[in-house]
Coordinates of C-alpha atoms in Angstrom, one line a residue:
X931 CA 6.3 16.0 -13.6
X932 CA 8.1 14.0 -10.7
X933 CA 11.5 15.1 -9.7
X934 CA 13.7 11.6 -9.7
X935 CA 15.8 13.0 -7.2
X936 CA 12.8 12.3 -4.5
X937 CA 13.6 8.2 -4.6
X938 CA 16.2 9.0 -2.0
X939 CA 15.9 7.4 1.3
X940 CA 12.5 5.4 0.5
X941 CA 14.4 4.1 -2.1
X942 CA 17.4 3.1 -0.1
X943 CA 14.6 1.7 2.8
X944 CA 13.3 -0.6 -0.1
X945 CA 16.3 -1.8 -1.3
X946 CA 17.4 -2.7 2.8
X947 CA 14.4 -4.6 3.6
X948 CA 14.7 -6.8 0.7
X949 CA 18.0 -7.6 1.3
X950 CA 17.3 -7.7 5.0
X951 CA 14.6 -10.1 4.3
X952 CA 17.1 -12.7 2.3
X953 CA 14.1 -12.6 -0.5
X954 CA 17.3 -12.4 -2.5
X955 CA 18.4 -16.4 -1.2
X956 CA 15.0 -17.7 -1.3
X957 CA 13.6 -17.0 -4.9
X958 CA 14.8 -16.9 -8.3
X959 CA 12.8 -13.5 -9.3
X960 CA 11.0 -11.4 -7.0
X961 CA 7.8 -9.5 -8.6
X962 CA 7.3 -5.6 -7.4
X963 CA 3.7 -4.5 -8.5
X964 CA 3.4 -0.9 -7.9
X965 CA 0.5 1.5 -9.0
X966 CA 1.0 3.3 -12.3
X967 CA 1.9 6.6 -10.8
X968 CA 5.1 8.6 -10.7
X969 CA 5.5 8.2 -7.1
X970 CA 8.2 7.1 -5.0
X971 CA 7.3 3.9 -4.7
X972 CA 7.7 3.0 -8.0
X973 CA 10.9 4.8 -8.3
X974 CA 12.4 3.2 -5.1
X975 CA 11.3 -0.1 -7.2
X976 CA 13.0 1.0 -10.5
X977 CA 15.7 1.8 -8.2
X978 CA 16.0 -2.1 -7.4
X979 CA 15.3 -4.3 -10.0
X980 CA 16.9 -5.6 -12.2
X981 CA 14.0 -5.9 -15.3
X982 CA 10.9 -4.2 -15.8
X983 CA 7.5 -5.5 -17.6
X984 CA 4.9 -2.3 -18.3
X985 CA 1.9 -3.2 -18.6
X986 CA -0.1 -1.4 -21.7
X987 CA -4.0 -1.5 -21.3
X988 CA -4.6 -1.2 -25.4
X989 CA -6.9 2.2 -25.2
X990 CA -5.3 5.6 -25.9
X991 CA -5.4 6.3 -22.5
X992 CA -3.3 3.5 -22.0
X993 CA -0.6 4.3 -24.3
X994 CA -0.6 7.7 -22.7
X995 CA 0.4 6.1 -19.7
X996 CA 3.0 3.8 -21.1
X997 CA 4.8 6.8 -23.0
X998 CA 5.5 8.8 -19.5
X999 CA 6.4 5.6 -17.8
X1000 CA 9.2 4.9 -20.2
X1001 CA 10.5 8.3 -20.1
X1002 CA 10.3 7.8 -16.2
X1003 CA 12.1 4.7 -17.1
X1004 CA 14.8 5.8 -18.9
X1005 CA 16.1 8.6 -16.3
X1006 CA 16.0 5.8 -13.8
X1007 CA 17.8 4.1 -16.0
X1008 CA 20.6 5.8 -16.6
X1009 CA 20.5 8.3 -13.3
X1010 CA 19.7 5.4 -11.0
X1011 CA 20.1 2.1 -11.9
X1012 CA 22.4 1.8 -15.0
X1013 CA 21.6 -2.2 -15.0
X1014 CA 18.2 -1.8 -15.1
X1015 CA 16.6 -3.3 -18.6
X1016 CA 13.2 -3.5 -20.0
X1017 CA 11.8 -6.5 -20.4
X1018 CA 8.9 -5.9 -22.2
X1019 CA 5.7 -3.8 -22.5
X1020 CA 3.1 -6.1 -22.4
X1021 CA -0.4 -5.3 -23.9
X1022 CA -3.2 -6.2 -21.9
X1023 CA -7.3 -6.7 -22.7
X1024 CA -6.4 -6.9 -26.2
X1025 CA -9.2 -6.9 -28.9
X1026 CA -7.6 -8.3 -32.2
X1027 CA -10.8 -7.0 -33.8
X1028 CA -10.1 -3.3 -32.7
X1029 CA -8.3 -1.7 -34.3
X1030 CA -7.3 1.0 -32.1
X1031 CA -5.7 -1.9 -30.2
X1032 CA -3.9 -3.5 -32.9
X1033 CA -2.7 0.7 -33.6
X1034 CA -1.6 0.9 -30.2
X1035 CA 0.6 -2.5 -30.2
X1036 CA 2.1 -0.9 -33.7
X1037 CA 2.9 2.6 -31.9
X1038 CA 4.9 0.3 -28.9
X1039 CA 6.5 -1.5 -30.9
X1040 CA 7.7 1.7 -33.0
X1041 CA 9.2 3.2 -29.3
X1042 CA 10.7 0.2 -28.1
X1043 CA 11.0 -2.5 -30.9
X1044 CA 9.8 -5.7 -31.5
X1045 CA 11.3 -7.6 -29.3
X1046 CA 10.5 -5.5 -26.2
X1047 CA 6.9 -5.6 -27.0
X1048 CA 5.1 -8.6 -25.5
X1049 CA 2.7 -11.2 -26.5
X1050 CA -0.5 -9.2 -26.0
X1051 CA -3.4 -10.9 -23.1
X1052 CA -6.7 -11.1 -24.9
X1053 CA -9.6 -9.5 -23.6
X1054 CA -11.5 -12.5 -21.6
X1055 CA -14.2 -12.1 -19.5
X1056 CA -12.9 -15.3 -17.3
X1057 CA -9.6 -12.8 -16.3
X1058 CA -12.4 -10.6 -14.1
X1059 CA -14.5 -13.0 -12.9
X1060 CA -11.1 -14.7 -11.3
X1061 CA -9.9 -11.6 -10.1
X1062 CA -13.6 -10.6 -8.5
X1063 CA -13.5 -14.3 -7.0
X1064 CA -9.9 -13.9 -5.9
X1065 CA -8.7 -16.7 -7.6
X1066 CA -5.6 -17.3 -9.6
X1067 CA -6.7 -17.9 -13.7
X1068 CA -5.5 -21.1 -13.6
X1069 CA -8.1 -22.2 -10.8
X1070 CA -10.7 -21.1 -12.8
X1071 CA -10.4 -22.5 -15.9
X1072 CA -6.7 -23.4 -17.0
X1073 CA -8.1 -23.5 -20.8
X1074 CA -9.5 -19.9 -21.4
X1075 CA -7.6 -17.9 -24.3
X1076 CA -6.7 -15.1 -20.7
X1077 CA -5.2 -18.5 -19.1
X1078 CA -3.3 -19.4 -21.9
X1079 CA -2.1 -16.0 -22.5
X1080 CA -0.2 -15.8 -19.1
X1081 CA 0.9 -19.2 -19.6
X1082 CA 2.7 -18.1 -22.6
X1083 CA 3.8 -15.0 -20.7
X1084 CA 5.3 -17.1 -17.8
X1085 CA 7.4 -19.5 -20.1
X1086 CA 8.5 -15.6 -22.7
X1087 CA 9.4 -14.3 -19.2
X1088 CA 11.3 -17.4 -18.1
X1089 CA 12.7 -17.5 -21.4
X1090 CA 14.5 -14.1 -21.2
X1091 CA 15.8 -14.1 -17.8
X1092 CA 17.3 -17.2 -18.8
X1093 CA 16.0 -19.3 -15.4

C-alpha cells in the first residue's frame, strides 16, 4: 500500500516544471503517461491534472490493476487534487468473443458507470506491429479496426473536454 502523503516535493517539482515550461500556453491538453505503479510519479501526476483515462487491459489481472488504481484515484482525489475527474477507464486488447472480456467491461462499468467506461480498443495485431516499428497506427494502416478505435477515442476524448 503507498502512503499518499509521499507525493510531496516530487509532486510540487512536477507541477513547477510544467508551468516553468509554458506547456500550459502552448497546447490545449498535455498527455502524462506514467507506469501502472503506485509510485510517486504517478501521484505527482494525479496531483496535476486535471482528467484521468485508466487504461484496463481486459484480463483479470487487468481489472486487478484498475480496482487499486481507482482507489489510488479517489484519495488523490479528494486529499490532493479536489478538481481532479475521471475521464474514463478505457478497455484495451478487447476480444468481443471472450467472454471474460466482455465480464470485465460489465464489472467497470458497475464501479464507475456507464458513462466513465470507454469505447473498448479491439485486439489487432496491426496495434504491435506499429508499436515494434515505432510508428504511429495511423502510418501503418489508417483503416485497421485498432486505427479506427483510437480515432473514435480521439474525437470521445475531444468530445468531453469540450475542445
Amino acid at each position: 500500500n503507498f502512503d499518499i502523503s509521499q507525493i510531496g516535493q516530487d509532486g510540487k517539482q512536477l507541477a513547477k516544471s510544467i508551468k516553468k515550461s509554458k506547456l500550459e500556453d502552448s497546447f490545449d491538453v498535455c498527455i502524462i503517461d506514467t507506469p501502472p505503479t503506485s509510485d510517486v510519479l504517478l501521484l505527482s501526476a494525479l496531483a496535476i491534472s486535471d482528467v484521468a483515462i485508466v487504461p484496463l487491459k481486459t484480463e483479470f489481472l487487468g481489472a486487478i490493476g484498475v480496482n487499486q488504481f481507482l482507489k489510488l484515484f479517489y484519495a488523490s482525489a479528494s486529499k490532493i487534487n479536489p478538481e481532479l475527474e475521471l475521464l474514463g477507464i478505457l478497455p484495451t486488447m478487447y476480444n468481443a468473443s471472450m467472454q471474460e472480456h466482455t465480464r470485465i467491461i460489465e464489472d467497470a462499468i458497475q464501479k464507475v458507470g456507464r458513462k466513465r467506461v470507454l469505447a473498448p480498443i479491439r485486439n489487432d495485431i496491426k496495434l504491435s506491429v506499429a508499436f515494434m516499428e515505432g510508428k504511429p497506427i495511423a502510418y501503418l494502416d489508417a483503416r485497421c479496426r485498432g486505427s479506427r478505435d483510437y480515432n473514435n477515442l480521439a474525437v470521445t476524448v475531444i468530445e468531453k473536454l469540450q475542445l
